[in-house]
mmCIF file with all atom_site columns, C-alpha atoms in Angstrom:
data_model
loop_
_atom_site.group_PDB
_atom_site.id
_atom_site.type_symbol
_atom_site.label_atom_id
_atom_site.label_alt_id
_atom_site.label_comp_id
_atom_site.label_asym_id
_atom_site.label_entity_id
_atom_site.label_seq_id
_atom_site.pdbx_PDB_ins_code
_atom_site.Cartn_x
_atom_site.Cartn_y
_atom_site.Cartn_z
_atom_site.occupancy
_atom_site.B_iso_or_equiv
_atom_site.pdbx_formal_charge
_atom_site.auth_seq_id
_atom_site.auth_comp_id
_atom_site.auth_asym_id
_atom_site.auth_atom_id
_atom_site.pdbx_PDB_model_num
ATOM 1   C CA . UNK A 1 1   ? 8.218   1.034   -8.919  1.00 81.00 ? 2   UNK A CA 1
ATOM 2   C CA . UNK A 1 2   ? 9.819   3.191   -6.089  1.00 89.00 ? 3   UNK A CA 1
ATOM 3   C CA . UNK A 1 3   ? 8.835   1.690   -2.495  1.00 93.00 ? 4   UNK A CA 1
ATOM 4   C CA . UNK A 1 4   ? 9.404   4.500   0.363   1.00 92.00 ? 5   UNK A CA 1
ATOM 5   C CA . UNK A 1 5   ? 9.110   3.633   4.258   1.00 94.00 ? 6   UNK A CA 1
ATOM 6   C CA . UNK A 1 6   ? 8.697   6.247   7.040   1.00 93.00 ? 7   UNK A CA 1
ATOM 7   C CA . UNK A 1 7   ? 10.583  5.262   9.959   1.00 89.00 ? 8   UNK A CA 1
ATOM 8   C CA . UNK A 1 8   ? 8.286   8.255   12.246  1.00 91.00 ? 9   UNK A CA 1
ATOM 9   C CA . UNK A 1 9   ? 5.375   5.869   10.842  1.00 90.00 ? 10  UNK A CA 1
ATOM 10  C CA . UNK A 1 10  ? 3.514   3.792   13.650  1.00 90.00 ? 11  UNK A CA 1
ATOM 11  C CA . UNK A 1 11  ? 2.252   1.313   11.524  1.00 91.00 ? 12  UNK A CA 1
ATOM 12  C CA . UNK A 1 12  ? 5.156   -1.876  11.695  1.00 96.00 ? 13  UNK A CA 1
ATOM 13  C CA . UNK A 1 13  ? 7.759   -1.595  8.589   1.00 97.00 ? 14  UNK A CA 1
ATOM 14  C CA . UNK A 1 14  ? 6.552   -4.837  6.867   1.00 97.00 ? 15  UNK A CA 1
ATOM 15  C CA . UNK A 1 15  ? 3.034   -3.392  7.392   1.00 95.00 ? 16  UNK A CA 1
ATOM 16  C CA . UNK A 1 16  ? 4.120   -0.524  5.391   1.00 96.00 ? 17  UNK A CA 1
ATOM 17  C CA . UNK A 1 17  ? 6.253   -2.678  2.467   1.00 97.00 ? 18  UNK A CA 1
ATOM 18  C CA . UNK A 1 18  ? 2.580   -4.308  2.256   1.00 95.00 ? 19  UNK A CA 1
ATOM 19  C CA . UNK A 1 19  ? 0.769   -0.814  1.784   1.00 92.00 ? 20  UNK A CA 1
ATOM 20  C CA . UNK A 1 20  ? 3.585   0.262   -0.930  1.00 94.00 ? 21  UNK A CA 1
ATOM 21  C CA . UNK A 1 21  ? 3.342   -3.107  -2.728  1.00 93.00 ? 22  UNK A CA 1
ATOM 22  C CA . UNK A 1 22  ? -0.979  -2.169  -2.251  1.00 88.00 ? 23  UNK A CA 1
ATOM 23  C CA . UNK A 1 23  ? -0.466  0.886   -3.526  1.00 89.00 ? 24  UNK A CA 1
ATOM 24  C CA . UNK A 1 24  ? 1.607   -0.068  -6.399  1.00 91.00 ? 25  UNK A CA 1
ATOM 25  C CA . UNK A 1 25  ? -0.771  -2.376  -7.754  1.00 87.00 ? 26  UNK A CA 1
ATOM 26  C CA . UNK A 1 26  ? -3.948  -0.137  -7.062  1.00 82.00 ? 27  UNK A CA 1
ATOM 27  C CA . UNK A 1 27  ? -2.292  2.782   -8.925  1.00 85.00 ? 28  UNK A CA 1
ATOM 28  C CA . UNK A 1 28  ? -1.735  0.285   -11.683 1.00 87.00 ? 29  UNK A CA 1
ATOM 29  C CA . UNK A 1 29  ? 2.103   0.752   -11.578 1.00 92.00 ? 30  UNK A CA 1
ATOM 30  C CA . UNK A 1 30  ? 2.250   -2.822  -10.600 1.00 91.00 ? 31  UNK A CA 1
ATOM 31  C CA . UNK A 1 31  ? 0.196   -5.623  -12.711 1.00 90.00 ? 32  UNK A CA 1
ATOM 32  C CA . UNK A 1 32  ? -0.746  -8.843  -11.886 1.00 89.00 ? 33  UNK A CA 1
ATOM 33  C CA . UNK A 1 33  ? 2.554   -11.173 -12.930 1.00 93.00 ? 34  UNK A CA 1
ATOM 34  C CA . UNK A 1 34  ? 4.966   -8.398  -12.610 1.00 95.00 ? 35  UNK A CA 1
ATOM 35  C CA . UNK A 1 35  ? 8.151   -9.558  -10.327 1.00 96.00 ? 36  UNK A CA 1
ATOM 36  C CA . UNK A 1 36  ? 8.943   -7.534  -6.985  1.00 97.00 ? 37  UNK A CA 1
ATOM 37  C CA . UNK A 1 37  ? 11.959  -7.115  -5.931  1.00 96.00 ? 38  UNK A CA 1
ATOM 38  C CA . UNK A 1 38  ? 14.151  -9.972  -4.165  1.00 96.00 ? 39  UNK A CA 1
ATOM 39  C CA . UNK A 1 39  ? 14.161  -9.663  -0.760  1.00 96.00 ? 40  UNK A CA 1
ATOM 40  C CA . UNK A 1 40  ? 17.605  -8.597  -0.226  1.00 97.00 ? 41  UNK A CA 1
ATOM 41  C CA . UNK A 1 41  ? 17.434  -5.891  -3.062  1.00 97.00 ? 42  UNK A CA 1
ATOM 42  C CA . UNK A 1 42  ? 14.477  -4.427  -1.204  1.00 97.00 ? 43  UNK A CA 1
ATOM 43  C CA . UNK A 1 43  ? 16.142  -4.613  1.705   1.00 97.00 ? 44  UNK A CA 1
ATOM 44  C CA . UNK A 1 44  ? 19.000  -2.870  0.791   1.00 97.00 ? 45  UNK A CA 1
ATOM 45  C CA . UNK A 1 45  ? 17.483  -0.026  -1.266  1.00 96.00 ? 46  UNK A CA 1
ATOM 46  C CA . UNK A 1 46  ? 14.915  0.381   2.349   1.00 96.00 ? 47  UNK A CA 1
ATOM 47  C CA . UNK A 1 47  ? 17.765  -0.299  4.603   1.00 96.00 ? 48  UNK A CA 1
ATOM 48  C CA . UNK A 1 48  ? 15.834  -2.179  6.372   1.00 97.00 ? 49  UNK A CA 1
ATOM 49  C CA . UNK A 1 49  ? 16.528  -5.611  7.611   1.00 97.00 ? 50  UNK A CA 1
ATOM 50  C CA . UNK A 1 50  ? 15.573  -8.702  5.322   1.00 97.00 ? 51  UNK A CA 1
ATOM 51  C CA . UNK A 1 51  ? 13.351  -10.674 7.983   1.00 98.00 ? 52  UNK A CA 1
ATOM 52  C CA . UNK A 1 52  ? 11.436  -7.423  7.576   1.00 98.00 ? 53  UNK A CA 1
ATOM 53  C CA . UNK A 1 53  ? 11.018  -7.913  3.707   1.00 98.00 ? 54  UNK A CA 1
ATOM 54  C CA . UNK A 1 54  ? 10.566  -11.584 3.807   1.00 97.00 ? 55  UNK A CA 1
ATOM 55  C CA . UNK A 1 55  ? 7.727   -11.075 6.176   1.00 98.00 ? 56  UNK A CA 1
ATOM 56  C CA . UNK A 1 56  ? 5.772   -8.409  4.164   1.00 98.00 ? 57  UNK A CA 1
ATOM 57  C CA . UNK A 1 57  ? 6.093   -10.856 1.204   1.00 97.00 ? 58  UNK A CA 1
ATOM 58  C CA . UNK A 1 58  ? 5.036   -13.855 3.525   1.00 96.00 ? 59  UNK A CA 1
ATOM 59  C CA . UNK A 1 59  ? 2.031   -11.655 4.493   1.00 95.00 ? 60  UNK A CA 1
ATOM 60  C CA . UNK A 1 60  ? 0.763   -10.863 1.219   1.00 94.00 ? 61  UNK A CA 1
ATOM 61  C CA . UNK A 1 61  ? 1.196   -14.026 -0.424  1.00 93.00 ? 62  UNK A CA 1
ATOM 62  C CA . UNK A 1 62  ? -1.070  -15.254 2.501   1.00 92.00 ? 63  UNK A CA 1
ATOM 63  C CA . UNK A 1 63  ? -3.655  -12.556 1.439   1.00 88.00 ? 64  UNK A CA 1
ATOM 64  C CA . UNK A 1 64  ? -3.404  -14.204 -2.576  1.00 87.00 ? 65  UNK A CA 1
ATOM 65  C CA . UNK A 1 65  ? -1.535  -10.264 -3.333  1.00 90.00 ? 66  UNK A CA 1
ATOM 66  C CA . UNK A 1 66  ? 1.446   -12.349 -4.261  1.00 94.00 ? 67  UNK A CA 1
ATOM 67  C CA . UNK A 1 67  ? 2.936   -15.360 -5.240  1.00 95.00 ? 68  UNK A CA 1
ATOM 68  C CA . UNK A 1 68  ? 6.234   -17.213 -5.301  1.00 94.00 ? 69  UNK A CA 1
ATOM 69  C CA . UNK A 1 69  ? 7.992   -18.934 -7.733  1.00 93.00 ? 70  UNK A CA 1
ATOM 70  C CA . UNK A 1 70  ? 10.981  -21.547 -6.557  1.00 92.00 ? 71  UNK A CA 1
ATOM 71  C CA . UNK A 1 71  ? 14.099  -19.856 -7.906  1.00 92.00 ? 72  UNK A CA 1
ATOM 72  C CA . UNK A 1 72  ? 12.533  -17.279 -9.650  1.00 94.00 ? 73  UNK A CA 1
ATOM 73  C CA . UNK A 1 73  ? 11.180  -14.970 -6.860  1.00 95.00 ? 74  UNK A CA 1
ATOM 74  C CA . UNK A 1 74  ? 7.879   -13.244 -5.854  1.00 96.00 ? 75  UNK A CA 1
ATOM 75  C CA . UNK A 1 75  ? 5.413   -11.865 -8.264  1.00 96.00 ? 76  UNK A CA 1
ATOM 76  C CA . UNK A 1 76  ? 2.016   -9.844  -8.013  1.00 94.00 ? 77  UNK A CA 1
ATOM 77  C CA . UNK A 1 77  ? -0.994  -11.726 -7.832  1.00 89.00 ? 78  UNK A CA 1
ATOM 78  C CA . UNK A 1 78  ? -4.084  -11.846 -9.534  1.00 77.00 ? 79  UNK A CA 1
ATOM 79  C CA . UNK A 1 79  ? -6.006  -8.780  -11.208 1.00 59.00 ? 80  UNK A CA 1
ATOM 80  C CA . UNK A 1 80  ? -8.975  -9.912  -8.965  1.00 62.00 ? 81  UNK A CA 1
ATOM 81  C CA . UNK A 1 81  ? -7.624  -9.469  -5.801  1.00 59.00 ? 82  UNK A CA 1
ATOM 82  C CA . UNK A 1 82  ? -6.170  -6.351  -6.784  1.00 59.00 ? 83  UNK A CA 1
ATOM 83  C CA . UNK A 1 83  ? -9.379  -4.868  -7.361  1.00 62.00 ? 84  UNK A CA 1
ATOM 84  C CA . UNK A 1 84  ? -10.524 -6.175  -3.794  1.00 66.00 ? 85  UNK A CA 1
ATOM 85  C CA . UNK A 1 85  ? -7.651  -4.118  -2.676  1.00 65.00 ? 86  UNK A CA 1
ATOM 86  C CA . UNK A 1 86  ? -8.136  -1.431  -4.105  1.00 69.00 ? 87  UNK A CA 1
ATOM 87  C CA . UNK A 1 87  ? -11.754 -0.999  -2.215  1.00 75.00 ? 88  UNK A CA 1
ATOM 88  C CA . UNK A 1 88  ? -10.108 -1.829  0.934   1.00 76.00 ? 89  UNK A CA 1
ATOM 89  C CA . UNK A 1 89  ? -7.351  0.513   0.493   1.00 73.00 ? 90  UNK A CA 1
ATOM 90  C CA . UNK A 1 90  ? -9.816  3.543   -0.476  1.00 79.00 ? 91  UNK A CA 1
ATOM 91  C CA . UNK A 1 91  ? -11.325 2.488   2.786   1.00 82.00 ? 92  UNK A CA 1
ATOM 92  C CA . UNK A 1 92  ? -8.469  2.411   4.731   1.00 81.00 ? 93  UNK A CA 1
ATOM 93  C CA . UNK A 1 93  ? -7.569  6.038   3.676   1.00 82.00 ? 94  UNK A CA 1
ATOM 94  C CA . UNK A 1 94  ? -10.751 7.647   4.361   1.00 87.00 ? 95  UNK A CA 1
ATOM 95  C CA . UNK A 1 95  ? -10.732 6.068   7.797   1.00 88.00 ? 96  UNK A CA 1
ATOM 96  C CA . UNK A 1 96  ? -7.002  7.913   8.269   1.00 86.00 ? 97  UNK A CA 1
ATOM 97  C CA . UNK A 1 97  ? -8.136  11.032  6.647   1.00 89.00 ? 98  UNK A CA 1
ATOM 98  C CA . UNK A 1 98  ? -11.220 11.069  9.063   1.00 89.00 ? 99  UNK A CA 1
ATOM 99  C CA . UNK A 1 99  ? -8.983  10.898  12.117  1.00 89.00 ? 100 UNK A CA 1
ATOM 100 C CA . UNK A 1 100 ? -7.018  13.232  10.749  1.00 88.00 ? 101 UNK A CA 1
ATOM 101 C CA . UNK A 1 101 ? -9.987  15.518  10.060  1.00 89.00 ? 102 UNK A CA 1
ATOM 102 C CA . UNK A 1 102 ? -11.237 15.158  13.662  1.00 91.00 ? 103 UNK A CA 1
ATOM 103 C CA . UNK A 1 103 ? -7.665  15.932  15.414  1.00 90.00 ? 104 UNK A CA 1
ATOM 104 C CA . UNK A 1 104 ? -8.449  19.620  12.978  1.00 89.00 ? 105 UNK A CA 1
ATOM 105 C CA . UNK A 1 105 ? -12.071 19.508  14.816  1.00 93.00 ? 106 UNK A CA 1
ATOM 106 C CA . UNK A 1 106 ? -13.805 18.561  11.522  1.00 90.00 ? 107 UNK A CA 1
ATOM 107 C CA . UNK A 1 107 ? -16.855 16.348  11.548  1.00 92.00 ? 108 UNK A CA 1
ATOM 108 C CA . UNK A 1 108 ? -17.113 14.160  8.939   1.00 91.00 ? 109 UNK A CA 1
ATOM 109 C CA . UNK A 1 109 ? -19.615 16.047  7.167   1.00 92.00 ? 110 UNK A CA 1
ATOM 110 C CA . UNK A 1 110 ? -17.395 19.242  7.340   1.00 92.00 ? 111 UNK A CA 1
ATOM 111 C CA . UNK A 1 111 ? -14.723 17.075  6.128   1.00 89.00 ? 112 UNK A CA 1
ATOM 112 C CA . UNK A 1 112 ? -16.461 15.683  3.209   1.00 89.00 ? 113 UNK A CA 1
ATOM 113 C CA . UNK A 1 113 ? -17.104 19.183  2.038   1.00 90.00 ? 114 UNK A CA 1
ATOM 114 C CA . UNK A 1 114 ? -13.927 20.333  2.278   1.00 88.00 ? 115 UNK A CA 1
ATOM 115 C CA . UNK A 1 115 ? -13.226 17.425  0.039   1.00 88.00 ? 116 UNK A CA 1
ATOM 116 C CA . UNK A 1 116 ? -16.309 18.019  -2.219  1.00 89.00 ? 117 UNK A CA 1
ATOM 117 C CA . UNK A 1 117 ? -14.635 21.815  -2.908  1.00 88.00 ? 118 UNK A CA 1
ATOM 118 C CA . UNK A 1 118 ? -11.455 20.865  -3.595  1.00 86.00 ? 119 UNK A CA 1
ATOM 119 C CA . UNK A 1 119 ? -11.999 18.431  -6.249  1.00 84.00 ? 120 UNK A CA 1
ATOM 120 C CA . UNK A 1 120 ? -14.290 21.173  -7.711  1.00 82.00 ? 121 UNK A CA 1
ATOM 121 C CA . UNK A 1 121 ? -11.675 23.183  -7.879  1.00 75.00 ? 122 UNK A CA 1
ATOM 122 C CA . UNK A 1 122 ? -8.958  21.985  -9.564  1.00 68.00 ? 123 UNK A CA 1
ATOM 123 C CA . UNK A 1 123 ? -8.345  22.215  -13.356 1.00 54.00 ? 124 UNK A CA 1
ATOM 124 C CA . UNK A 1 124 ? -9.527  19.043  -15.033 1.00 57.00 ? 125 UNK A CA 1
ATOM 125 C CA . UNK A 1 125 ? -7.562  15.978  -15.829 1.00 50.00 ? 126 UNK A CA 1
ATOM 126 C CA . UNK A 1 126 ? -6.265  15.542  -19.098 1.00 45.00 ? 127 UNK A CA 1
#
């Protein structure tokens, strides 16, 4: 999996290693067991520093999204919890995408509309 930070982002850069590492496993591109990347490999393909890493991995394995093994490195955590996240990270998206709506002068009715007709109108999955 490819993690990406924006350094114009607000949101702290362990906060958004966390959301990546969310994202990864929500999407399904990251399964419960699967290793993440050692700290200072992260850090180097981010170019961030590896405090910053280590902290994002501290932080999830205190929310049970990841666990470590001694000498072997930090792995994702259980499918359960990943599911959990997955509801809070829908949430957390249509809570952006409803400021963002209102900074267009959308209410959230006009907003879920606009999302109603575009989903209409694309061409099906396959």
């Amino acid at each position: 999996m490819h993690f990406s930070i924006n350094p114009t982002d607000s949101r702290p850069i362990y906060v958004q290693i966390m959301d990546e590492v969310r994202r990864g496993m929500a999407s399904g591109a990251l399964a419960s067991g699967d290793p993440l990347p050692s700290v200072r490999q992260l850090a180097t393909s981010l170019k961030v520093n590896p405090n910053t890493v280590a902290q994002a991995y501290r932080e999830l394995e205190r929310e049970g999204l990841a666990y470590v093994q001694r000498g072997q490195g930090t792995f994702v955590g259980s499918a359960r919890q990943i599911d959990d996240d997955r509801t809070a990270l829908a949430h957390e998206l249509a809570q952006r995408s409803l400021v963002e709506a209102a900074r267009l002068g959308l209410n959230a009715e006009q907003f879920i509309q606009a999302i109603r007709s575009a989903d209409s109108s694309k061409a099906p999955l396959k």
